[in-house]
CSV table of C-alpha atoms in Angstrom, one decimal:
chain,number,residue,atom,x,y,z
S,1,MET,CA,0.0,0.1,0.1
S,2,LEU,CA,1.0,3.5,-0.8
S,3,LYS,CA,2.4,5.6,2.3
S,4,ILE,CA,1.2,9.3,2.0
S,5,VAL,CA,3.1,11.7,4.0
S,6,THR,CA,2.6,15.5,4.7
S,7,ASP,CA,4.1,17.9,7.2
S,8,GLY,CA,2.5,20.0,10.0
S,9,ALA,CA,1.3,23.0,8.1
S,10,ALA,CA,-1.7,20.5,6.8
S,11,ASP,CA,-5.1,21.1,8.0
S,12,MET,CA,-7.7,18.5,8.1
S,13,PRO,CA,-10.6,17.2,10.0
S,14,ASP,CA,-10.2,15.2,13.2
S,15,GLY,CA,-10.2,11.5,12.4
S,16,TRP,CA,-8.7,12.1,8.7
S,17,LEU,CA,-5.0,10.8,9.6
S,18,GLU,CA,-6.4,7.5,10.8
S,19,GLN,CA,-9.2,7.1,8.1
S,20,TYR,CA,-7.2,8.0,5.0
S,21,GLN,CA,-4.1,6.7,6.8
S,22,ILE,CA,-2.1,9.7,6.5
S,23,HIS,CA,1.5,10.1,8.3
S,24,MET,CA,2.2,13.7,9.6
S,25,LEU,CA,5.7,14.9,9.8
S,26,PRO,CA,5.6,17.1,12.8
S,27,LEU,CA,7.3,20.4,12.3
S,28,ARG,CA,8.9,22.6,14.9
S,29,ILE,CA,8.0,26.2,16.5
S,30,ARG,CA,10.7,28.5,17.7
S,31,PHE,CA,10.0,31.3,20.7
S,32,GLY,CA,13.4,32.8,20.9
S,33,GLU,CA,15.7,30.2,21.8
S,34,GLU,CA,13.2,27.6,23.0
S,35,THR,CA,12.0,25.1,20.4
S,36,TYR,CA,8.8,23.3,20.5
S,37,THR,CA,7.8,20.1,18.5
S,38,GLN,CA,4.4,20.5,17.0
S,39,GLY,CA,2.3,17.4,18.6
S,40,VAL,CA,4.8,16.6,21.5
S,41,ASP,CA,5.1,19.9,23.8
S,42,ILE,CA,2.9,22.1,21.7
S,43,THR,CA,-0.5,21.7,20.5
S,44,ASN,CA,-3.2,24.0,19.0
S,45,SER,CA,-5.1,24.0,22.3
S,46,ASN,CA,-2.2,25.7,24.0
S,47,PHE,CA,-0.5,27.6,21.3
S,48,TYR,CA,-2.2,30.7,22.0
S,49,GLN,CA,-1.4,30.6,25.7
S,50,VAL,CA,2.0,29.7,25.1
S,51,VAL,CA,2.2,32.8,22.5
S,52,GLU,CA,0.5,35.1,25.7
S,53,GLU,CA,3.0,33.9,28.0
S,54,LYS,CA,6.3,34.5,26.1
S,55,LYS,CA,5.4,37.5,24.4
S,56,ILE,CA,7.3,36.7,21.4
S,57,ILE,CA,6.1,36.3,17.8
S,58,PRO,CA,7.2,32.5,17.1
S,59,ARG,CA,9.2,31.2,14.0
S,60,THR,CA,8.9,27.8,12.3
S,61,SER,CA,11.8,25.7,12.2
S,62,LEU,CA,12.8,23.4,9.4
S,63,PRO,CA,13.6,19.6,10.1
S,64,SER,CA,16.8,18.5,8.8
S,65,PRO,CA,17.2,16.0,6.0
S,66,GLN,CA,18.1,13.2,8.8
S,67,GLN,CA,15.0,14.1,10.7
S,68,VAL,CA,12.9,13.5,7.8
S,69,MET,CA,14.8,10.1,6.6
S,70,ASP,CA,14.4,8.9,10.1
S,71,PHE,CA,10.6,9.6,9.6
S,72,TYR,CA,10.2,7.8,6.3
S,73,ARG,CA,12.0,4.7,8.0
S,74,SER,CA,9.8,4.6,10.8
S,75,ILE,CA,6.7,4.3,8.7
S,76,ALA,CA,8.0,2.4,5.6
S,77,LYS,CA,9.7,-0.9,5.0
S,78,ARG,CA,12.7,-1.1,2.3
S,79,GLY,CA,11.2,-0.8,-1.2
S,80,GLU,CA,8.0,0.5,-0.3
S,81,GLU,CA,6.7,3.8,-2.1
S,82,ILE,CA,5.9,6.9,-0.5
S,83,LEU,CA,3.9,10.0,-1.8
S,84,SER,CA,5.1,13.1,0.5
S,85,ILE,CA,2.9,16.1,-0.4
S,86,HIS,CA,4.1,19.4,1.2
S,87,LEU,CA,3.5,22.9,1.8
S,88,ALA,CA,4.4,25.5,-1.1
S,89,SER,CA,8.3,25.5,-1.7
S,90,LYS,CA,8.1,29.1,-2.5
S,91,MET,CA,6.8,29.6,1.2
S,92,SER,CA,8.9,27.5,3.3
S,93,GLY,CA,12.5,25.5,2.9
S,94,THR,CA,10.5,22.1,4.1
S,95,PHE,CA,10.0,21.0,0.5
S,96,SER,CA,13.8,21.4,-0.1
S,97,THR,CA,14.7,19.4,2.9
S,98,ILE,CA,12.0,16.6,1.8
S,99,GLN,CA,13.7,16.5,-1.7
S,100,MET,CA,17.4,16.0,-0.1
S,101,ALA,CA,16.1,13.1,2.1
S,102,ALA,CA,14.3,11.6,-0.8
S,103,GLN,CA,17.5,11.5,-2.9
S,104,GLU,CA,19.4,10.2,0.1
S,105,LEU,CA,17.1,7.2,0.4
S,106,ILE,CA,17.2,6.4,-3.3
S,107,GLY,CA,17.5,2.3,-3.2
S,108,GLU,CA,16.4,2.2,0.0
S,109,LEU,CA,13.1,4.0,-0.1
S,110,ASN,CA,10.9,5.2,-3.3
S,111,VAL,CA,10.3,8.9,-2.2
S,112,THR,CA,7.9,11.0,-4.6
S,113,PRO,CA,8.0,14.6,-3.4
S,114,PHE,CA,5.2,16.6,-4.3
S,115,ASP,CA,5.1,20.7,-4.0
S,116,SER,CA,1.3,21.4,-3.4
S,117,ASN,CA,1.9,25.0,-4.1
S,118,ALA,CA,-0.1,25.9,-1.1
S,119,GLY,CA,-0.8,24.4,2.2
S,120,SER,CA,-3.5,24.4,5.3
S,121,ALA,CA,-6.6,22.3,4.1
S,122,ILE,CA,-5.3,22.0,0.8
S,123,LEU,CA,-2.8,19.6,1.9
S,124,GLY,CA,-5.6,17.6,3.8
S,125,PHE,CA,-7.6,17.6,0.8
S,126,MET,CA,-4.7,16.3,-1.6
S,127,CYS,CA,-3.7,13.7,1.0
S,128,ARG,CA,-7.3,12.5,1.3
S,129,GLU,CA,-8.0,12.3,-2.8
S,130,ALA,CA,-4.3,10.4,-3.2
S,131,ARG,CA,-5.5,7.9,-0.7
S,132,LEU,CA,-9.0,7.5,-2.3
S,133,TRP,CA,-7.4,7.2,-5.6
S,134,ASP,CA,-4.8,4.8,-4.2
S,135,ARG,CA,-7.8,2.4,-2.7
S,136,ALA,CA,-9.3,2.6,-6.3
S,137,GLY,CA,-6.2,1.0,-7.9
S,138,VAL,CA,-5.1,4.6,-9.3
S,139,LYS,CA,-1.5,4.0,-10.3
S,140,LEU,CA,1.1,6.6,-8.6
S,141,ASP,CA,2.0,8.3,-11.7
S,142,GLN,CA,-1.7,9.3,-12.3
S,143,ILE,CA,-2.2,10.0,-8.8
S,144,ILE,CA,0.3,12.7,-9.3
S,145,GLU,CA,-1.6,14.0,-12.7
S,146,ARG,CA,-4.7,14.2,-10.3
S,147,LEU,CA,-3.0,16.4,-7.7
S,148,GLU,CA,-1.4,18.7,-10.4
S,149,LYS,CA,-4.7,19.0,-11.6
S,150,ILE,CA,-6.1,20.0,-8.2
S,151,ARG,CA,-2.9,22.3,-7.8
S,152,ASP,CA,-3.6,24.3,-10.9
S,153,SER,CA,-7.3,24.9,-10.0
S,154,LEU,CA,-6.7,26.2,-6.5
S,155,THR,CA,-8.7,29.2,-5.1
S,156,VAL,CA,-7.1,30.2,-1.3
S,157,ILE,CA,-8.4,33.8,0.0
S,158,PHE,CA,-8.4,34.9,3.4
S,159,THR,CA,-8.0,37.8,5.6
S,160,LEU,CA,-5.9,38.7,8.6
S,161,ASP,CA,-7.0,40.2,11.9
S,162,ASN,CA,-3.7,42.1,12.3
S,163,LEU,CA,-0.2,41.9,10.5
S,164,GLU,CA,2.1,41.5,13.2
S,165,PHE,CA,2.8,37.8,12.9
S,166,ALA,CA,3.1,38.1,9.2
S,167,ARG,CA,5.5,40.9,9.1
S,168,MET,CA,7.9,39.5,11.7
S,169,ASN,CA,7.8,36.3,9.9
S,170,GLY,CA,8.5,37.8,6.4
S,171,ARG,CA,5.0,37.0,5.0
S,172,VAL,CA,4.3,40.8,4.3
S,173,SER,CA,6.8,43.5,4.1
S,174,ALA,CA,7.2,45.8,7.3
S,175,LEU,CA,6.1,48.7,5.1
S,176,GLN,CA,2.6,47.0,4.2
S,177,SER,CA,2.3,46.1,7.6
S,178,ALA,CA,3.1,49.5,8.7
S,179,LEU,CA,0.6,51.3,6.1
S,180,THR,CA,-2.2,48.7,7.1
S,181,SER,CA,-1.6,49.0,11.0
S,182,MET,CA,-1.8,53.0,10.6
S,183,LEU,CA,-4.7,52.9,8.3
S,184,LYS,CA,-6.4,50.7,10.3
S,185,VAL,CA,-7.6,48.6,7.4
S,186,LYS,CA,-7.6,44.6,6.9
S,187,PRO,CA,-5.8,42.9,4.2
S,188,ILE,CA,-7.2,40.4,1.8
S,189,ILE,CA,-4.8,37.9,1.0
S,190,VAL,CA,-4.7,35.4,-2.1
S,191,LEU,CA,-2.5,32.5,-3.2
S,192,ARG,CA,-0.8,33.2,-6.3
S,193,ASP,CA,1.8,30.6,-7.8
S,194,GLY,CA,2.7,29.3,-4.6
S,195,LEU,CA,2.9,32.8,-2.8
S,196,LEU,CA,0.7,34.8,-0.6
S,197,GLN,CA,-0.1,38.0,-1.8
S,198,MET,CA,-1.8,41.2,-0.4
S,199,ALA,CA,-4.7,41.6,-3.1
S,200,GLU,CA,-6.9,44.4,-1.4
S,201,LYS,CA,-7.2,46.3,1.9
S,202,VAL,CA,-10.7,47.0,3.5
S,203,ARG,CA,-11.7,49.0,6.4
S,204,THR,CA,-13.6,46.9,8.5
S,205,ARG,CA,-13.4,43.2,9.9
S,206,ASN,CA,-16.8,42.6,8.7
S,207,ARG,CA,-16.2,43.8,5.4
S,208,SER,CA,-12.9,41.9,5.0
S,209,ILE,CA,-15.1,38.6,5.5
S,210,GLU,CA,-17.6,39.8,3.2
S,211,ARG,CA,-14.9,40.4,0.4
S,212,VAL,CA,-13.5,37.2,1.0
S,213,LEU,CA,-16.6,35.4,0.3
S,214,GLU,CA,-17.4,38.0,-2.7
S,215,LEU,CA,-13.9,36.9,-4.5
S,216,VAL,CA,-14.3,33.5,-3.8
S,217,HIS,CA,-17.6,33.3,-5.6
S,218,GLU,CA,-16.0,35.4,-8.4
S,219,HIS,CA,-13.3,32.4,-8.9
S,220,LEU,CA,-15.7,29.5,-8.4
S,221,GLY,CA,-19.0,30.3,-9.6
S,222,ASP,CA,-21.6,28.0,-9.7
S,223,ALA,CA,-19.5,24.7,-10.4
S,224,PRO,CA,-19.3,22.2,-7.6
S,225,VAL,CA,-16.4,22.5,-5.5
S,226,ASN,CA,-14.6,21.1,-2.3
S,227,LEU,CA,-14.3,23.7,0.2
S,228,ALA,CA,-12.7,24.2,3.7
S,229,VAL,CA,-13.1,27.1,5.9
S,230,VAL,CA,-10.2,27.7,8.2
S,231,HIS,CA,-9.4,30.1,11.1
S,232,ALA,CA,-6.9,30.8,13.6
S,233,ASN,CA,-8.5,31.0,17.1
S,234,ASP,CA,-11.7,32.6,15.7
S,235,PRO,CA,-14.4,29.7,15.8
S,236,ASP,CA,-17.5,32.4,16.2
S,237,THR,CA,-16.5,34.0,12.8
S,238,ALA,CA,-15.7,30.7,11.0
S,239,SER,CA,-19.4,29.7,11.9
S,240,LEU,CA,-20.7,32.7,10.5
S,241,MET,CA,-18.5,32.1,7.3
S,242,ILE,CA,-19.7,28.4,6.7
S,243,GLU,CA,-23.5,29.8,7.0
S,244,LYS,CA,-22.7,32.3,4.5
S,245,VAL,CA,-20.7,30.2,2.1
S,246,LYS,CA,-23.3,27.5,2.2
S,247,GLY,CA,-25.8,29.9,0.5
S,248,LEU,CA,-23.2,31.1,-1.9
S,249,LEU,CA,-21.6,28.2,-3.6
S,250,ASN,CA,-22.5,25.0,-5.1
S,251,ILE,CA,-20.4,22.7,-2.5
S,252,LYS,CA,-20.0,19.3,-2.8
S,253,GLU,CA,-17.7,18.9,0.6
S,254,LEU,CA,-17.4,21.4,3.3
S,255,ILE,CA,-14.9,20.9,6.0
S,256,LEU,CA,-14.0,23.1,9.0
S,257,THR,CA,-10.3,23.6,10.0
S,258,GLU,CA,-8.5,25.3,12.7
S,259,LEU,CA,-4.9,26.6,11.1
S,260,ALA,CA,-2.1,24.2,12.1
S,261,ILE,CA,0.2,25.8,14.7
S,262,PRO,CA,3.1,26.4,11.6
S,263,VAL,CA,0.7,28.3,9.5
S,264,ALA,CA,-1.1,30.0,12.6
S,265,ALA,CA,2.5,31.0,13.8
S,266,ASN,CA,3.3,33.0,10.5
S,267,LEU,CA,-0.4,34.5,10.1
S,268,GLY,CA,-1.6,35.1,13.5
S,269,PRO,CA,-4.6,34.9,15.6
S,270,GLY,CA,-8.2,36.2,13.6
S,271,THR,CA,-6.9,34.6,10.5
S,272,ILE,CA,-9.9,33.3,8.3
S,273,GLY,CA,-10.6,32.2,5.0
S,274,ILE,CA,-11.6,29.8,2.3
S,275,ALA,CA,-9.7,27.0,0.5
S,276,ALA,CA,-11.4,25.3,-2.4
S,277,TYR,CA,-11.0,23.5,-5.6
S,278,PRO,CA,-13.4,21.9,-8.3
S,279,ALA,CA,-14.9,18.8,-7.4
S,280,TRP,CA,-14.8,16.9,-10.5
S,281,GLU,CA,-16.6,13.8,-11.4
S,282,GLU,CA,-14.8,10.6,-11.3
S,283,ASN,CA,-14.9,8.0,-14.1
């Protein structure tokens, strides 16, 4: 059976890891000189408490190639195939590390790295799709082709409540952050070719939510889609967005997820948005 791996930047509903036999490579979060391992000594439930206690903007820390190799060896036997689906290479060095580990393991394990050009719930959806296709008898090269089709059709749009996390971690420029903070406006962020870009700035939180929904509708139209509402420590706004998006789009599958720690560390609490792709009919 194909082994499917992703990293800690993936978001998915409870139970998907077990149901779809997905292996998650944990990532590490640094608060100054202290390093925490995702799922070991820091979790979604205590992450924001640690941020409040430390008074430090956290940063993500890359695994080493050796750590990745050890992880692969812990889940697979010699000669087995591993499909490793990861956060966009333009946003993180994780994928480069995955490639180095895969190269070192040639002749021992057959690792195929896949750059999602995205992150968060898109990684979860890709892993789930890959497992369903694998169970249906689809070969690895065809699974890759199908993942590429999803990658080429993504819509990811969200808004930040403040830019301090994103500025400190280099996700937006200091100038953009300063201007937005001074004007007290909310940025609309879109994913374009594997990079997060500030598309617009609106005046209020409520308007930013409405604008995300408007842009998603413009991108997706009335075609059936698989869609995730994702949020960082803002379940009430997420519930509101779910109710609004249900009446706006033709949704085949809808999931709600909280942003994984490595993503939330870069974007900050209050981040909320939508990740979606077309729900094609499968033969």
